[in-house]
PDB file of C-alpha atoms in Angstrom:
ATOM      1  CA  MET X  84     -38.616   4.554  16.585  1.00 49.00           C
ATOM      2  CA  ARG X  85     -34.931   4.531  15.781  1.00 52.00           C
ATOM      3  CA  LEU X  86     -32.585   6.064  18.319  1.00 53.00           C
ATOM      4  CA  LEU X  87     -29.647   8.097  17.116  1.00 50.00           C
ATOM      5  CA  ARG X  88     -26.313   7.172  18.569  1.00 46.00           C
ATOM      6  CA  ARG X  89     -23.600   9.710  18.980  1.00 46.00           C
ATOM      7  CA  ARG X  90     -20.383   8.579  17.350  1.00 48.00           C
ATOM      8  CA  SER X  91     -17.258   9.168  19.321  1.00 50.00           C
ATOM      9  CA  ALA X  92     -14.688  11.498  17.830  1.00 55.00           C
ATOM     10  CA  SER X  93     -12.215   9.803  15.522  1.00 64.00           C
ATOM     11  CA  ALA X  94      -8.562  10.701  15.071  1.00 73.00           C
ATOM     12  CA  VAL X  95      -7.562  12.766  12.024  1.00 78.00           C
ATOM     13  CA  PRO X  96      -4.097  13.939  11.016  1.00 79.00           C
ATOM     14  CA  PRO X  97      -3.121  17.402  12.229  1.00 77.00           C
ATOM     15  CA  ALA X  98      -3.456  20.152   9.626  1.00 79.00           C
ATOM     16  CA  ARG X  99       0.317  20.798   9.736  1.00 78.00           C
ATOM     17  CA  LEU X 100       0.930  17.234   8.507  1.00 80.00           C
ATOM     18  CA  ILE X 101      -1.843  17.268   5.890  1.00 80.00           C
ATOM     19  CA  ALA X 102      -0.214  20.449   4.527  1.00 82.00           C
ATOM     20  CA  LEU X 103       2.831  18.280   3.647  1.00 83.00           C
ATOM     21  CA  VAL X 104       0.791  16.243   1.136  1.00 86.00           C
ATOM     22  CA  PRO X 105       1.516  17.561  -2.369  1.00 85.00           C
ATOM     23  CA  GLY X 106      -1.306  19.911  -3.371  1.00 82.00           C
ATOM     24  CA  SER X 107      -2.832  17.879  -6.180  1.00 80.00           C
ATOM     25  CA  GLU X 108      -3.048  14.635  -4.181  1.00 84.00           C
ATOM     26  CA  GLN X 109      -6.392  13.837  -2.584  1.00 87.00           C
ATOM     27  CA  VAL X 110      -6.171  12.174   0.851  1.00 88.00           C
ATOM     28  CA  LEU X 111      -8.246   8.969   0.827  1.00 90.00           C
ATOM     29  CA  GLY X 112      -7.471   7.717   4.328  1.00 91.00           C
ATOM     30  CA  ALA X 113      -4.969   8.114   7.143  1.00 90.00           C
ATOM     31  CA  VAL X 114      -3.900   6.349  10.334  1.00 93.00           C
ATOM     32  CA  PRO X 115      -1.567   7.450  13.118  1.00 92.00           C
ATOM     33  CA  LEU X 116       1.600   5.444  13.699  1.00 93.00           C
ATOM     34  CA  ASP X 117       2.198   6.578  17.282  1.00 90.00           C
ATOM     35  CA  ARG X 118       0.010   7.402  20.297  1.00 88.00           C
ATOM     36  CA  ALA X 119       1.141  11.019  20.261  1.00 85.00           C
ATOM     37  CA  GLY X 120      -0.227  11.504  16.726  1.00 83.00           C
ATOM     38  CA  ARG X 121       3.071  12.917  15.422  1.00 86.00           C
ATOM     39  CA  ARG X 122       3.579  10.266  12.705  1.00 90.00           C
ATOM     40  CA  TRP X 123       0.893   9.252  10.186  1.00 91.00           C
ATOM     41  CA  ALA X 124       0.475   6.963   7.190  1.00 93.00           C
ATOM     42  CA  VAL X 125      -1.585   8.745   4.541  1.00 93.00           C
ATOM     43  CA  ALA X 126      -3.124   7.071   1.480  1.00 93.00           C
ATOM     44  CA  THR X 127      -3.550   9.424  -1.472  1.00 91.00           C
ATOM     45  CA  ALA X 128      -4.779   8.591  -4.938  1.00 90.00           C
ATOM     46  CA  GLN X 129      -1.165   8.520  -6.207  1.00 91.00           C
ATOM     47  CA  ARG X 130       0.841   6.969  -3.352  1.00 92.00           C
ATOM     48  CA  LEU X 131       1.266   6.002   0.267  1.00 94.00           C
ATOM     49  CA  LEU X 132       3.032   8.647   2.339  1.00 92.00           C
ATOM     50  CA  VAL X 133       4.493   8.404   5.824  1.00 92.00           C
ATOM     51  CA  LEU X 134       4.461  11.869   7.378  1.00 90.00           C
ATOM     52  CA  ASP X 135       6.102  13.120  10.532  1.00 88.00           C
ATOM     53  CA  GLU X 136       6.974  16.470  12.039  1.00 84.00           C
ATOM     54  CA  ASP X 137      10.056  16.737   9.792  1.00 85.00           C
ATOM     55  CA  GLY X 138       8.150  16.198   6.532  1.00 82.00           C
ATOM     56  CA  ILE X 139       7.564  13.231   4.239  1.00 83.00           C
ATOM     57  CA  ASP X 140       9.507  10.383   5.817  1.00 85.00           C
ATOM     58  CA  ALA X 141       8.684   7.839   3.079  1.00 86.00           C
ATOM     59  CA  GLY X 142       6.629   7.589  -0.088  1.00 89.00           C
ATOM     60  CA  HIS X 143       5.624   4.533  -2.085  1.00 92.00           C
ATOM     61  CA  ASP X 144       3.773   4.761  -5.394  1.00 93.00           C
ATOM     62  CA  TRP X 145       0.919   2.245  -5.532  1.00 94.00           C
ATOM     63  CA  ASP X 146       2.411   0.414  -8.513  1.00 93.00           C
ATOM     64  CA  GLY X 147       5.377  -0.470  -6.268  1.00 92.00           C
ATOM     65  CA  VAL X 148       3.192  -2.363  -3.783  1.00 92.00           C
ATOM     66  CA  ASN X 149       2.452  -6.050  -4.400  1.00 89.00           C
ATOM     67  CA  ARG X 150      -0.089  -6.612  -1.646  1.00 90.00           C
ATOM     68  CA  GLY X 151      -1.190  -5.418   1.741  1.00 93.00           C
ATOM     69  CA  ALA X 152      -2.570  -7.164   4.812  1.00 95.00           C
ATOM     70  CA  TRP X 153      -4.213  -5.999   8.032  1.00 95.00           C
ATOM     71  CA  ASP X 154      -3.668  -7.936  11.269  1.00 95.00           C
ATOM     72  CA  ALA X 155      -6.451  -6.654  13.531  1.00 92.00           C
ATOM     73  CA  GLU X 156      -5.081  -8.336  16.646  1.00 94.00           C
ATOM     74  CA  ALA X 157      -1.626  -6.771  16.252  1.00 95.00           C
ATOM     75  CA  ARG X 158      -3.170  -3.612  14.669  1.00 94.00           C
ATOM     76  CA  THR X 159      -0.565  -3.800  11.915  1.00 95.00           C
ATOM     77  CA  PHE X 160      -0.690  -3.177   8.176  1.00 96.00           C
ATOM     78  CA  THR X 161       2.021  -5.076   6.300  1.00 96.00           C
ATOM     79  CA  LEU X 162       2.781  -4.007   2.731  1.00 94.00           C
ATOM     80  CA  GLU X 163       4.842  -6.204   0.445  1.00 92.00           C
ATOM     81  CA  LEU X 164       6.863  -3.979  -1.883  1.00 90.00           C
ATOM     82  CA  LEU X 165       8.240  -4.739  -5.352  1.00 86.00           C
ATOM     83  CA  GLY X 166      11.821  -5.869  -5.673  1.00 75.00           C
ATOM     84  CA  GLY X 167      11.888  -8.220  -2.720  1.00 69.00           C
ATOM     85  CA  THR X 168      12.715  -5.464  -0.223  1.00 77.00           C
ATOM     86  CA  GLU X 169      11.687  -5.821   3.392  1.00 88.00           C
ATOM     87  CA  PRO X 170       7.934  -5.417   3.905  1.00 93.00           C
ATOM     88  CA  LEU X 171       6.724  -2.060   5.150  1.00 93.00           C
ATOM     89  CA  THR X 172       5.079  -2.534   8.547  1.00 95.00           C
ATOM     90  CA  LEU X 173       2.712   0.122   9.868  1.00 95.00           C
ATOM     91  CA  THR X 174       1.597  -0.395  13.470  1.00 94.00           C
ATOM     92  CA  VAL X 175      -1.533   1.576  14.338  1.00 93.00           C
ATOM     93  CA  PRO X 176      -2.466   2.454  17.935  1.00 92.00           C
ATOM     94  CA  ASP X 177      -6.105   2.005  18.937  1.00 88.00           C
ATOM     95  CA  ARG X 178      -6.238   5.493  20.495  1.00 83.00           C
ATOM     96  CA  ILE X 179      -4.193   8.690  20.361  1.00 85.00           C
ATOM     97  CA  ARG X 180      -3.976  11.660  22.646  1.00 80.00           C
ATOM     98  CA  GLY X 181      -6.410  14.366  21.634  1.00 70.00           C
ATOM     99  CA  ALA X 182      -9.499  16.312  22.571  1.00 55.00           C
ATOM    100  CA  GLY X 183     -11.859  13.353  22.734  1.00 53.00           C
ATOM    101  CA  ARG X 184     -13.448  11.705  25.731  1.00 59.00           C
ATOM    102  CA  ASP X 185     -10.849  11.110  28.462  1.00 64.00           C
ATOM    103  CA  GLY X 186      -8.362  13.170  26.439  1.00 72.00           C
ATOM    104  CA  GLU X 187      -8.071  10.446  23.801  1.00 78.00           C
ATOM    105  CA  LEU X 188      -9.457   9.860  20.325  1.00 79.00           C
ATOM    106  CA  ALA X 189     -10.335   6.476  18.850  1.00 82.00           C
ATOM    107  CA  VAL X 190      -8.455   5.437  15.721  1.00 84.00           C
ATOM    108  CA  GLU X 191     -10.625   4.260  12.829  1.00 86.00           C
ATOM    109  CA  GLU X 192      -8.511   2.334  10.307  1.00 89.00           C
ATOM    110  CA  ARG X 193     -11.324   1.322   7.933  1.00 91.00           C
ATOM    111  CA  ALA X 194     -11.031   4.235   5.444  1.00 91.00           C
ATOM    112  CA  PHE X 195      -7.271   3.722   5.265  1.00 93.00           C
ATOM    113  CA  ALA X 196      -7.669  -0.049   4.733  1.00 95.00           C
ATOM    114  CA  VAL X 197     -10.247   0.500   1.978  1.00 95.00           C
ATOM    115  CA  ALA X 198      -7.987   3.055   0.268  1.00 94.00           C
ATOM    116  CA  LEU X 199      -5.027   0.625   0.404  1.00 95.00           C
ATOM    117  CA  ARG X 200      -7.069  -2.182  -1.137  1.00 95.00           C
ATOM    118  CA  GLN X 201      -8.541   0.017  -3.858  1.00 95.00           C
ATOM    119  CA  ARG X 202      -5.260   1.688  -4.853  1.00 94.00           C
ATOM    120  CA  ILE X 203      -3.227  -1.552  -4.902  1.00 94.00           C
ATOM    121  CA  THR X 204      -5.949  -3.257  -6.944  1.00 93.00           C
ATOM    122  CA  ALA X 205      -6.099  -0.306  -9.371  1.00 93.00           C
ATOM    123  CA  ALA X 206      -2.323  -0.359  -9.887  1.00 94.00           C
ATOM    124  CA  ILE X 207      -2.079  -4.075 -10.757  1.00 93.00           C
ATOM    125  CA  ILE X 208      -3.829  -4.462 -14.107  1.00 94.00           C
ATOM    126  CA  HIS X 209      -3.043  -8.116 -14.841  1.00 95.00           C
ATOM    127  CA  GLN X 210      -0.993 -10.736 -13.032  1.00 94.00           C
ATOM    128  CA  ALA X 211      -0.047 -14.384 -13.565  1.00 96.00           C
ATOM    129  CA  GLY X 212       2.162 -16.829 -11.740  1.00 95.00           C
ATOM    130  CA  CYS X 213       3.941 -20.082 -12.414  1.00 95.00           C
ATOM    131  CA  ALA X 214       6.565 -22.439 -11.068  1.00 95.00           C
ATOM    132  CA  LEU X 215       9.927 -22.004 -12.802  1.00 94.00           C
ATOM    133  CA  PRO X 216      11.855 -25.111 -13.947  1.00 94.00           C
ATOM    134  CA  SER X 217      13.959 -24.848 -10.758  1.00 92.00           C
ATOM    135  CA  GLY X 218      10.747 -25.061  -8.690  1.00 93.00           C
ATOM    136  CA  ARG X 219      10.876 -21.433  -7.587  1.00 91.00           C
ATOM    137  CA  ARG X 220       7.554 -19.513  -7.676  1.00 92.00           C
ATOM    138  CA  ALA X 221       7.402 -16.543 -10.047  1.00 91.00           C
ATOM    139  CA  THR X 222       4.908 -13.859 -10.984  1.00 92.00           C
ATOM    140  CA  ALA X 223       4.667 -11.344 -13.773  1.00 94.00           C
ATOM    141  CA  SER X 224       2.328  -8.385 -13.718  1.00 94.00           C
ATOM    142  CA  VAL X 225       1.323  -5.359 -15.733  1.00 96.00           C
ATOM    143  CA  ARG X 226       1.046  -2.272 -13.563  1.00 95.00           C
ATOM    144  CA  ARG X 227      -0.249   1.254 -13.949  1.00 93.00           C
ATOM    145  CA  ARG X 228       1.917   4.170 -12.854  1.00 91.00           C
ATOM    146  CA  ALA X 229       0.357   7.264 -11.301  1.00 85.00           C
ATOM    147  CA  ASP X 230       0.573   8.968 -14.729  1.00 88.00           C
ATOM    148  CA  GLY X 231      -1.502   6.161 -16.283  1.00 90.00           C
ATOM    149  CA  SER X 232       1.297   4.504 -18.271  1.00 93.00           C
ATOM    150  CA  LEU X 233       1.575   0.714 -18.195  1.00 95.00           C
ATOM    151  CA  TYR X 234       4.667  -1.429 -17.673  1.00 94.00           C
ATOM    152  CA  SER X 235       5.477  -5.016 -16.766  1.00 94.00           C
ATOM    153  CA  VAL X 236       7.509  -6.410 -13.911  1.00 93.00           C
ATOM    154  CA  THR X 237       8.514  -9.861 -12.740  1.00 91.00           C
ATOM    155  CA  ASP X 238       9.174 -11.374  -9.340  1.00 87.00           C
ATOM    156  CA  PRO X 239      11.869 -12.526  -9.093  1.00 87.00           C
ATOM    157  CA  PRO X 240      13.164  -9.601 -11.124  1.00 85.00           C
ATOM    158  CA  LEU X 241      14.896 -10.270 -14.421  1.00 82.00           C
ATOM    159  CA  GLY X 242      18.456  -9.034 -14.526  1.00 75.00           C
ATOM    160  CA  GLU X 243      19.600 -10.152 -11.094  1.00 66.00           C
ATOM    161  CA  ASP X 244      22.991 -11.511 -12.122  1.00 61.00           C
ATOM    162  CA  GLY X 245      23.313 -15.179 -11.251  1.00 65.00           C
ATOM    163  CA  ALA X 246      19.997 -15.350  -9.415  1.00 76.00           C
ATOM    164  CA  LEU X 247      18.292 -17.403 -12.145  1.00 86.00           C
ATOM    165  CA  ASP X 248      19.608 -20.088 -14.459  1.00 88.00           C
ATOM    166  CA  ALA X 249      18.963 -19.962 -18.211  1.00 91.00           C
ATOM    167  CA  ASP X 250      15.861 -22.202 -18.077  1.00 93.00           C
ATOM    168  CA  ASP X 251      14.312 -20.054 -15.345  1.00 93.00           C
ATOM    169  CA  VAL X 252      15.066 -16.866 -17.303  1.00 92.00           C
ATOM    170  CA  ASP X 253      13.383 -18.323 -20.410  1.00 93.00           C
ATOM    171  CA  ALA X 254      10.305 -19.369 -18.401  1.00 95.00           C
ATOM    172  CA  LEU X 255      10.109 -15.966 -16.696  1.00 94.00           C
ATOM    173  CA  LEU X 256      10.392 -14.150 -20.035  1.00 94.00           C
ATOM    174  CA  ALA X 257       7.591 -16.326 -21.432  1.00 95.00           C
ATOM    175  CA  LEU X 258       5.417 -15.507 -18.399  1.00 96.00           C
ATOM    176  CA  GLU X 259       6.103 -11.790 -18.834  1.00 95.00           C
ATOM    177  CA  ARG X 260       5.216 -11.989 -22.557  1.00 95.00           C
ATOM    178  CA  ARG X 261       1.962 -13.741 -21.632  1.00 95.00           C
ATOM    179  CA  VAL X 262       0.835 -10.991 -19.210  1.00 96.00           C
ATOM    180  CA  ARG X 263       1.897  -8.219 -21.600  1.00 95.00           C
ATOM    181  CA  ASP X 264      -0.018  -9.901 -24.429  1.00 95.00           C
ATOM    182  CA  GLY X 265      -3.028 -10.258 -22.119  1.00 93.00           C
ATOM    183  CA  VAL X 266      -3.443  -6.478 -21.946  1.00 93.00           C
ATOM    184  CA  GLY X 267      -2.325  -5.628 -25.478  1.00 92.00           C
ATOM    185  CA  LEU X 268       1.226  -4.421 -24.724  1.00 90.00           C
ATOM    186  CA  THR X 269       4.031  -5.220 -27.145  1.00 88.00           C
ATOM    187  CA  THR X 270       5.763  -8.513 -26.436  1.00 80.00           C
ATOM    188  CA  SER X 271       8.975  -8.184 -28.373  1.00 71.00           C
TER     189      SER X 271
END
């Protein structure tokens, strides 16, 4: 005979914060970013939102995220964003104050982690990398915006004045043409 185990209560964002999510966006997962439960990272189908008592503190469309990683020991999600900006670091407490046992609720990050992985994967349609003539690593990818339209992007970005020499620019353009061609986008 199988015994049923009672699951402990898990932390969920307060209704006042969920009300800040734009109406048409389905919440796929959420994690608190402080022990008081006043600041939350919320994964929706369209974007990642950071919510606090004052409103939407930050928003990142999924096509603007290169990759994400979870460090279980540090309880930290690190998201690498397009454009070489500083990574977004989300530190998640293991418990928050609430109505659970001992006045605390356990934080379950699994649904949020799954939503991150699925949305980032869905936004990056095709990607390729190479070493540029200078030896620098480069990638080009075709991404899907929230509205479904496709576009290509390179890392390092084209157009950074003086950042790449002519040979690197040519190689990066060729890489971008290759990924665009790989999904049927125009390459001119």
